[in-house]
Each structure stands twice: as structure tokens, then as C-alpha cells.
Amino acid sequence: MNRIIGLMKQYNISPVKRLGQNFLTDENMINKLKEAINPMPGDYIIEIGPGLGSLTQVLAGNSSVLYCIEIDTKLYHVINERFGHIPGFISGNFDVLKLNSKEPLPGYQEEYKVKITGNLPYYITTPIIMKFLEEDFKFDSMYFMMQKEVADRITGKPGTKEYGSLTVAVNYYCEARNVLNVPPHSFCPQPNVHSVFLELKKRPVPAVDVKDKDFFFQVVRGAFNQRRKTLVNALSNYPSLNINKEELQSVLESMGLDVNIRGERLDVDQFADLSNRLFKE
Ligand code: SAM
């Protein structure tokens, strides 16, 4: 019998849909994820939602620290029973969205390379990614399993329907790479979506130079808030920006862009240029 399905029976676990519990059972996929994460001494790995330990079992003991954060108390006990004896294994029973970026990570040392990974609960994929990006967590790379649609939005190209504020935000901080496509039958229970395992490598410096990061992201959000409208209409209607149409038109002209252009046509460099031209000290 499959190891993970055996554990579900042994511990009498019925997956909780509300917590996005789809356990990875496909050993071949699990080994490929391990290869991509490449755990090694000197790594501090945070695993989000270890569940029954599908990924944990190939990570534990291979990095200096493996810090597992699991919200479900029953599963938290299972992983402690399975891996608690392994050197470097640490666990926490709480909501990962409550992880405090101001507090030092348990067992952390300055020389460690931080990798964050997980087969993410799909109901909070975007909040988890944005938390680690925006709260200034010190990390080297993230490796996440997510719903294909979310991965497509992260890797989307300008002008496509997938391209949006999530694309710009993630690419501002990281370089994204699609590592693996994972079909529903690799999980138990099977989700009704396809999945993608994505690598997000933190850039040494952000992709673009902006005068004011908050203002830059407001312009991006404003542009995609009403994405069917022209950029001039979308941004002039966006309450927190307070920019009028005439100013927007003249800035677009000075950038050599059509005044009727839609925001989805602008790449990250053009958004940076636009926000720098619009920003007032
Ligand atoms: N890693 C396991 C695997 O690959 O089989 C389980 C993955 S399952 C898709 C998502 C896991 O995240 C579940 O174990 C679930 O209980 C846990 N989880 C859900 N919401 C969470 C949260 N807010 N914080 C921490 N863990 C969470």
C-alpha cells in the first residue's frame, strides 16, 4: 500500500477540505521535488503545511534545520511522531500567516541559507507568497506547489489574461521558474485542479529601481483593478492615487506610449518608469 495512504489509515485521518488537505502520494513526484529543493547542510528549510510528511520525509535530516509549520493539531502530532527524533527537526502548531517576521526563526544562524517550501493549501496560496515577499523575510528561495492557474498568473507575460498585479509583485522580488507540472492523481484526495511546482528565487536586488515602493505597487494595483479600462481611466479612478487624466496622458506620451493603452500591456520596467514619473516627493 502507498506509504501516505497507509499513514492516513494508521492515524485515522480524514482530510479536511477547509484546510486544503490534499496529500501528495506520488513517490516519483516527491523525489523530483526533493531534487529541486536540493536540501543540504547549511540550509534552513521552512516547510509550510507538512501534513502527513510526504515532503518532510525527503527533507528531514538533509538540511541543518527543517522547521515545519502545521495548523492542524492532529497532523502536527503525526509529523512529530515521525520526525521528532531527527536532528535539526523543529515544528510549530499554528497558522503560517501568523509567523512573525520580526522574531528570529528558531535555531536560526546568520550563515544559513533560508529556503521556504510546501505543498501549499490552495485556499491561501497568494496570501502566503505575498506575506513572505512583503514582510521582508530573509530567504534565498521558495519552492511551492500551487494550483496551475496561480502559477500561470505568476509567470504570465504582459498582454495575456494571466498577467496582473500578482505577476508584477512576485517578479519584482523574485525570478520564477516552473519546475514541474503535477496531475491531480498524484494526490489523495485528488484536487479538481492541476498543480505546478514553482521555484521563486529571490533577486539580490529588486527587478526595477523605484523611487517609492508603496506608490509603485499602488500604481500596479490601480492599473489592474479595472483591467478592461484604459490605463488613464483605471488610474484616474483609483481613489488612493489622486492623479488626473491630463497628467496621466502627458506622462504616457512622454514615455512614447499610446494614451489609450491598457495596463496589462506594460511590462515591469514600464510600470517602474511610469510610477517614477508620477511620484511626487
Ligand atoms: N505537505 C503535505 C503533502 O504534500 O502531502 C500536505 C499538503 S496539503 C495540500 C496542505 C497542508 O497545509 C495541510 O496539512 C494543512 O493542514 C496545512 N495548512 C492549511 N492551512 C494552513 C495554515 N494556515 N498554516 C499552516 N498550515 C496550514
CSV table of C-alpha atoms and ligand atoms in Angstrom, one decimal:
chain,number,residue,atom,x,y,z
A,1,MET,CA,0.0,0.0,0.0
A,2,ASN,CA,1.1,3.6,-0.6
A,3,ARG,CA,3.0,4.9,2.4
A,4,ILE,CA,0.9,8.1,2.8
A,5,ILE,CA,-2.4,6.3,2.3
A,6,GLY,CA,-1.1,3.8,4.9
A,7,LEU,CA,-0.5,6.6,7.4
A,8,MET,CA,-4.0,8.1,6.8
A,9,LYS,CA,-5.4,4.7,7.8
A,10,GLN,CA,-2.9,4.2,10.7
A,11,TYR,CA,-3.7,7.6,12.3
A,12,ASN,CA,-7.4,7.6,11.2
A,13,ILE,CA,-7.0,10.8,9.3
A,14,SER,CA,-9.9,12.1,7.2
A,15,PRO,CA,-8.6,15.0,5.1
A,16,VAL,CA,-10.1,18.4,6.0
A,17,LYS,CA,-11.2,20.1,2.8
A,18,ARG,CA,-11.4,23.6,4.5
A,19,LEU,CA,-7.7,23.3,5.3
A,20,GLY,CA,-6.8,22.4,1.7
A,21,GLN,CA,-5.6,18.9,2.7
A,22,ASN,CA,-4.7,17.1,-0.5
A,23,PHE,CA,-1.8,14.8,0.4
A,24,LEU,CA,1.0,14.1,-2.1
A,25,THR,CA,1.2,10.3,-2.6
A,26,ASP,CA,3.2,10.0,-5.8
A,27,GLU,CA,6.7,8.9,-4.7
A,28,ASN,CA,8.2,9.7,-8.1
A,29,MET,CA,6.9,13.3,-7.9
A,30,ILE,CA,8.1,13.6,-4.3
A,31,ASN,CA,11.7,12.7,-5.3
A,32,LYS,CA,11.6,15.3,-8.1
A,33,LEU,CA,10.5,17.9,-5.6
A,34,LYS,CA,13.5,16.9,-3.4
A,35,GLU,CA,15.8,17.3,-6.3
A,36,ALA,CA,14.6,20.8,-7.0
A,37,ILE,CA,14.8,21.9,-3.4
A,38,ASN,CA,18.2,20.2,-3.0
A,39,PRO,CA,18.3,20.2,0.8
A,40,MET,CA,21.9,20.3,2.2
A,41,PRO,CA,23.8,21.1,5.3
A,42,GLY,CA,23.8,24.9,5.8
A,43,ASP,CA,20.1,25.1,4.7
A,44,TYR,CA,17.4,26.4,7.0
A,45,ILE,CA,14.2,25.0,5.4
A,46,ILE,CA,10.8,26.1,6.4
A,47,GLU,CA,8.1,23.7,5.3
A,48,ILE,CA,4.5,25.1,5.3
A,49,GLY,CA,1.8,22.5,5.9
A,50,PRO,CA,3.7,19.3,6.2
A,51,GLY,CA,0.5,17.3,6.6
A,52,LEU,CA,1.5,13.6,6.9
A,53,GLY,CA,5.0,14.3,5.9
A,54,SER,CA,5.1,13.5,2.1
A,55,LEU,CA,7.7,16.1,1.5
A,56,THR,CA,9.1,16.2,5.1
A,57,GLN,CA,10.3,12.6,4.7
A,58,VAL,CA,12.7,13.5,2.0
A,59,LEU,CA,13.9,16.8,3.6
A,60,ALA,CA,14.3,15.8,7.3
A,61,GLY,CA,17.9,15.1,8.2
A,62,ASN,CA,19.3,16.6,5.0
A,63,SER,CA,19.3,20.2,6.0
A,64,SER,CA,20.8,21.9,9.1
A,65,VAL,CA,17.3,22.9,10.2
A,66,LEU,CA,13.8,21.8,9.0
A,67,TYR,CA,11.1,24.0,10.6
A,68,CYS,CA,7.6,22.6,9.9
A,69,ILE,CA,4.6,24.7,10.5
A,70,GLU,CA,1.3,22.9,10.5
A,71,ILE,CA,-2.1,24.4,11.6
A,72,ASP,CA,-3.9,21.0,12.1
A,73,THR,CA,-3.1,19.7,15.6
A,74,LYS,CA,-3.7,16.1,14.7
A,75,LEU,CA,-1.3,16.2,11.8
A,76,TYR,CA,1.2,18.2,13.9
A,77,HIS,CA,1.3,15.2,16.3
A,78,VAL,CA,1.8,12.8,13.4
A,79,ILE,CA,4.8,14.6,12.0
A,80,ASN,CA,6.4,15.0,15.5
A,81,GLU,CA,6.0,11.3,16.0
A,82,ARG,CA,7.5,10.5,12.5
A,83,PHE,CA,10.4,13.1,12.5
A,84,GLY,CA,10.7,14.5,16.1
A,85,HIS,CA,13.9,12.4,16.7
A,86,ILE,CA,15.7,13.6,13.6
A,87,PRO,CA,18.5,16.2,14.3
A,88,GLY,CA,17.5,19.7,13.1
A,89,PHE,CA,13.8,19.0,13.1
A,90,ILE,CA,11.6,21.7,14.6
A,91,SER,CA,7.9,22.1,14.4
A,92,GLY,CA,5.2,24.6,15.2
A,93,ASN,CA,1.4,24.2,15.5
A,94,PHE,CA,0.0,27.4,14.2
A,95,ASP,CA,-1.3,29.4,11.2
A,96,VAL,CA,1.7,30.2,9.0
A,97,LEU,CA,0.1,33.6,8.2
A,98,LYS,CA,0.8,34.5,11.9
A,99,LEU,CA,4.5,33.8,11.6
A,100,ASN,CA,6.1,36.9,12.9
A,101,SER,CA,8.8,38.3,10.6
A,102,LYS,CA,10.2,40.5,13.5
A,103,GLU,CA,11.0,37.5,15.7
A,104,PRO,CA,14.1,35.4,14.9
A,105,LEU,CA,13.4,31.9,13.5
A,106,PRO,CA,14.0,29.1,16.0
A,107,GLY,CA,17.5,27.7,15.7
A,108,TYR,CA,18.5,30.3,13.0
A,109,GLN,CA,22.1,31.2,12.5
A,110,GLU,CA,23.3,34.1,10.3
A,111,GLU,CA,25.2,31.8,7.9
A,112,TYR,CA,22.2,29.7,7.0
A,113,LYS,CA,20.6,29.8,3.6
A,114,VAL,CA,16.8,30.0,4.1
A,115,LYS,CA,14.6,28.0,1.7
A,116,ILE,CA,10.8,28.1,2.1
A,117,THR,CA,8.8,25.2,0.7
A,118,GLY,CA,5.4,23.5,0.9
A,119,ASN,CA,2.6,21.8,-1.0
A,120,LEU,CA,0.5,24.9,-0.2
A,121,PRO,CA,-3.1,24.8,1.0
A,122,TYR,CA,-4.6,26.3,-2.2
A,123,TYR,CA,-7.2,28.5,-0.4
A,124,ILE,CA,-4.4,30.8,0.9
A,125,THR,CA,-1.6,30.4,-1.7
A,126,THR,CA,-1.4,34.1,-2.7
A,127,PRO,CA,-1.5,35.4,0.9
A,128,ILE,CA,1.3,33.1,1.9
A,129,ILE,CA,3.5,34.1,-1.0
A,130,MET,CA,2.8,37.8,-0.5
A,131,LYS,CA,3.5,37.5,3.2
A,132,PHE,CA,7.0,36.2,2.7
A,133,LEU,CA,7.7,38.8,0.0
A,134,GLU,CA,6.3,41.9,1.6
A,135,GLU,CA,7.2,41.3,5.2
A,136,ASP,CA,10.9,41.4,4.5
A,137,PHE,CA,11.6,37.8,5.4
A,138,LYS,CA,15.3,36.9,4.8
A,139,PHE,CA,15.2,34.0,2.4
A,140,ASP,CA,17.1,32.7,-0.6
A,141,SER,CA,14.4,30.8,-2.5
A,142,MET,CA,10.9,29.5,-2.2
A,143,TYR,CA,9.6,26.2,-3.8
A,144,PHE,CA,5.8,25.9,-3.7
A,145,MET,CA,3.2,23.5,-5.1
A,146,MET,CA,0.2,25.5,-6.1
A,147,GLN,CA,-2.8,25.4,-8.4
A,148,LYS,CA,-1.8,25.7,-12.0
A,149,GLU,CA,-3.9,28.9,-12.5
A,150,VAL,CA,-2.0,30.7,-9.8
A,151,ALA,CA,1.4,29.6,-11.2
A,152,ASP,CA,0.3,30.8,-14.6
A,153,ARG,CA,-0.5,34.2,-13.1
A,154,ILE,CA,2.9,34.4,-11.6
A,155,THR,CA,4.7,33.5,-14.8
A,156,GLY,CA,2.3,35.4,-17.1
A,157,LYS,CA,3.6,37.6,-19.9
A,158,PRO,CA,2.4,41.2,-20.5
A,159,GLY,CA,-0.7,41.4,-22.7
A,160,THR,CA,-2.0,38.0,-21.6
A,161,LYS,CA,-5.0,37.4,-19.4
A,162,GLU,CA,-2.8,35.8,-16.7
A,163,TYR,CA,-0.6,38.9,-16.4
A,164,GLY,CA,-1.6,41.0,-13.4
A,165,SER,CA,-0.6,42.6,-10.2
A,166,LEU,CA,0.5,39.2,-8.7
A,167,THR,CA,2.9,38.8,-11.7
A,168,VAL,CA,4.4,42.2,-11.2
A,169,ALA,CA,4.7,41.8,-7.4
A,170,VAL,CA,6.3,38.4,-7.5
A,171,ASN,CA,8.7,39.3,-10.3
A,172,TYR,CA,9.7,42.5,-8.6
A,173,TYR,CA,11.2,40.4,-5.8
A,174,CYS,CA,11.9,37.0,-7.4
A,175,GLU,CA,12.7,35.1,-10.6
A,176,ALA,CA,10.0,32.5,-11.1
A,177,ARG,CA,10.6,29.1,-12.8
A,178,ASN,CA,8.1,26.3,-13.5
A,179,VAL,CA,9.8,23.2,-12.1
A,180,LEU,CA,7.2,20.5,-12.6
A,181,ASN,CA,3.6,20.0,-13.7
A,182,VAL,CA,1.8,17.7,-11.3
A,183,PRO,CA,-1.5,16.0,-12.2
A,184,PRO,CA,-4.5,15.5,-9.8
A,185,HIS,CA,-3.8,11.8,-9.5
A,186,SER,CA,-0.5,12.5,-7.6
A,187,PHE,CA,-2.6,13.5,-4.6
A,188,CYS,CA,-5.1,11.9,-2.2
A,189,PRO,CA,-7.8,13.0,-2.2
A,190,GLN,CA,-7.4,14.2,-5.8
A,191,PRO,CA,-7.9,18.0,-6.2
A,192,ASN,CA,-10.1,19.2,-9.1
A,193,VAL,CA,-7.3,21.3,-10.5
A,194,HIS,CA,-3.8,20.7,-12.0
A,195,SER,CA,-0.8,21.8,-9.9
A,196,VAL,CA,2.6,23.3,-10.6
A,197,PHE,CA,5.7,23.2,-8.5
A,198,LEU,CA,7.3,26.7,-8.9
A,199,GLU,CA,10.7,27.9,-7.8
A,200,LEU,CA,10.9,31.6,-6.8
A,201,LYS,CA,14.5,32.7,-6.4
A,202,LYS,CA,14.9,35.9,-4.5
A,203,ARG,CA,16.7,38.6,-6.6
A,204,PRO,CA,19.8,40.2,-4.9
A,205,VAL,CA,18.1,43.5,-5.7
A,206,PRO,CA,14.5,44.1,-6.9
A,207,ALA,CA,13.9,43.8,-10.6
A,208,VAL,CA,13.4,47.5,-11.1
A,209,ASP,CA,14.5,50.7,-9.4
A,210,VAL,CA,11.6,52.6,-8.0
A,211,LYS,CA,11.5,55.9,-6.1
A,212,ASP,CA,8.8,54.7,-3.8
A,213,LYS,CA,7.9,51.1,-3.4
A,214,ASP,CA,4.4,51.6,-2.0
A,215,PHE,CA,3.5,54.1,-4.7
A,216,PHE,CA,4.8,51.7,-7.4
A,217,PHE,CA,2.5,48.9,-6.1
A,218,GLN,CA,-0.4,51.3,-5.8
A,219,VAL,CA,0.0,52.2,-9.5
A,220,VAL,CA,0.2,48.5,-10.4
A,221,ARG,CA,-2.9,47.6,-8.3
A,222,GLY,CA,-4.7,50.6,-9.8
A,223,ALA,CA,-3.9,49.6,-13.3
A,224,PHE,CA,-5.2,46.1,-12.9
A,225,ASN,CA,-8.1,47.0,-10.6
A,226,GLN,CA,-10.2,47.8,-13.7
A,227,ARG,CA,-8.2,46.0,-16.3
A,228,ARG,CA,-10.7,46.3,-19.1
A,229,LYS,CA,-10.3,50.1,-18.9
A,230,THR,CA,-7.5,52.1,-20.4
A,231,LEU,CA,-4.7,52.9,-18.1
A,232,VAL,CA,-5.7,56.6,-18.0
A,233,ASN,CA,-9.2,55.7,-16.9
A,234,ALA,CA,-8.2,53.0,-14.4
A,235,LEU,CA,-5.6,55.1,-12.7
A,236,SER,CA,-7.6,58.4,-12.6
A,237,ASN,CA,-10.5,56.4,-11.0
A,238,TYR,CA,-8.3,54.8,-8.4
A,239,PRO,CA,-9.0,56.6,-5.1
A,240,SER,CA,-5.7,56.3,-3.3
A,241,LEU,CA,-3.7,57.7,-6.2
A,242,ASN,CA,-5.3,61.1,-6.8
A,243,ILE,CA,-3.9,61.6,-10.3
A,244,ASN,CA,-5.9,63.4,-13.1
A,245,LYS,CA,-6.4,62.3,-16.7
A,246,GLU,CA,-4.4,65.1,-18.3
A,247,GLU,CA,-1.3,64.4,-16.2
A,248,LEU,CA,-1.6,60.7,-17.0
A,249,GLN,CA,-2.0,61.4,-20.7
A,250,SER,CA,1.1,63.6,-20.8
A,251,VAL,CA,3.2,61.1,-18.8
A,252,LEU,CA,2.2,58.3,-21.2
A,253,GLU,CA,3.1,60.5,-24.2
A,254,SER,CA,6.4,61.4,-22.7
A,255,MET,CA,7.1,57.6,-22.4
A,256,GLY,CA,6.2,57.1,-26.0
A,257,LEU,CA,3.1,55.1,-25.2
A,258,ASP,CA,-0.4,55.3,-26.7
A,259,VAL,CA,-2.7,57.3,-24.4
A,260,ASN,CA,-5.4,54.5,-24.9
A,261,ILE,CA,-3.1,51.7,-23.7
A,262,ARG,CA,-4.3,49.2,-21.1
A,263,GLY,CA,-2.3,48.5,-18.0
A,264,GLU,CA,-1.9,44.8,-19.0
A,265,ARG,CA,0.4,45.8,-21.9
A,266,LEU,CA,3.0,47.4,-19.6
A,267,ASP,CA,6.0,45.3,-18.5
A,268,VAL,CA,7.6,45.7,-15.1
A,269,ASP,CA,10.2,48.2,-16.4
A,270,GLN,CA,7.4,50.4,-17.8
A,271,PHE,CA,5.4,50.3,-14.6
A,272,ALA,CA,8.5,51.4,-12.7
A,273,ASP,CA,9.2,54.2,-15.2
A,274,LEU,CA,5.5,55.3,-15.0
A,275,SER,CA,5.4,55.3,-11.2
A,276,ASN,CA,8.7,57.2,-11.0
A,277,ARG,CA,7.4,59.9,-13.4
A,278,LEU,CA,4.1,60.2,-11.4
A,279,PHE,CA,5.6,60.1,-8.0
A,280,LYS,CA,5.6,63.4,-6.1
A,281,GLU,CA,8.0,63.7,-3.1
B,1,SAM,N1,2.7,18.7,2.7
B,1,SAM,C1,1.6,17.7,2.7
B,1,SAM,C2,1.7,16.9,1.4
B,1,SAM,O1,2.3,17.3,0.5
B,1,SAM,O2,1.0,15.9,1.4
B,1,SAM,C3,0.2,18.3,2.9
B,1,SAM,C4,-0.1,19.4,1.9
B,1,SAM,S1,-1.8,19.9,2.0
B,1,SAM,C5,-2.0,20.5,0.3
B,1,SAM,C6,-1.7,21.5,2.9
B,1,SAM,C7,-1.3,21.4,4.3
B,1,SAM,O3,-1.3,22.7,4.9
B,1,SAM,C8,-2.3,20.6,5.2
B,1,SAM,O4,-1.5,19.7,6.0
B,1,SAM,C9,-3.0,21.6,6.0
B,1,SAM,O5,-3.4,21.2,7.3
B,1,SAM,C10,-1.9,22.7,6.1
B,1,SAM,N2,-2.4,24.1,6.4
B,1,SAM,C11,-3.6,24.6,5.9
B,1,SAM,N3,-3.7,25.9,6.3
B,1,SAM,C12,-2.6,26.2,7.0
B,1,SAM,C13,-2.1,27.3,7.6
B,1,SAM,N4,-2.8,28.5,7.6
B,1,SAM,N5,-0.9,27.3,8.3
B,1,SAM,C14,-0.2,26.2,8.3
B,1,SAM,N6,-0.6,25.0,7.7
B,1,SAM,C15,-1.8,25.0,7.0
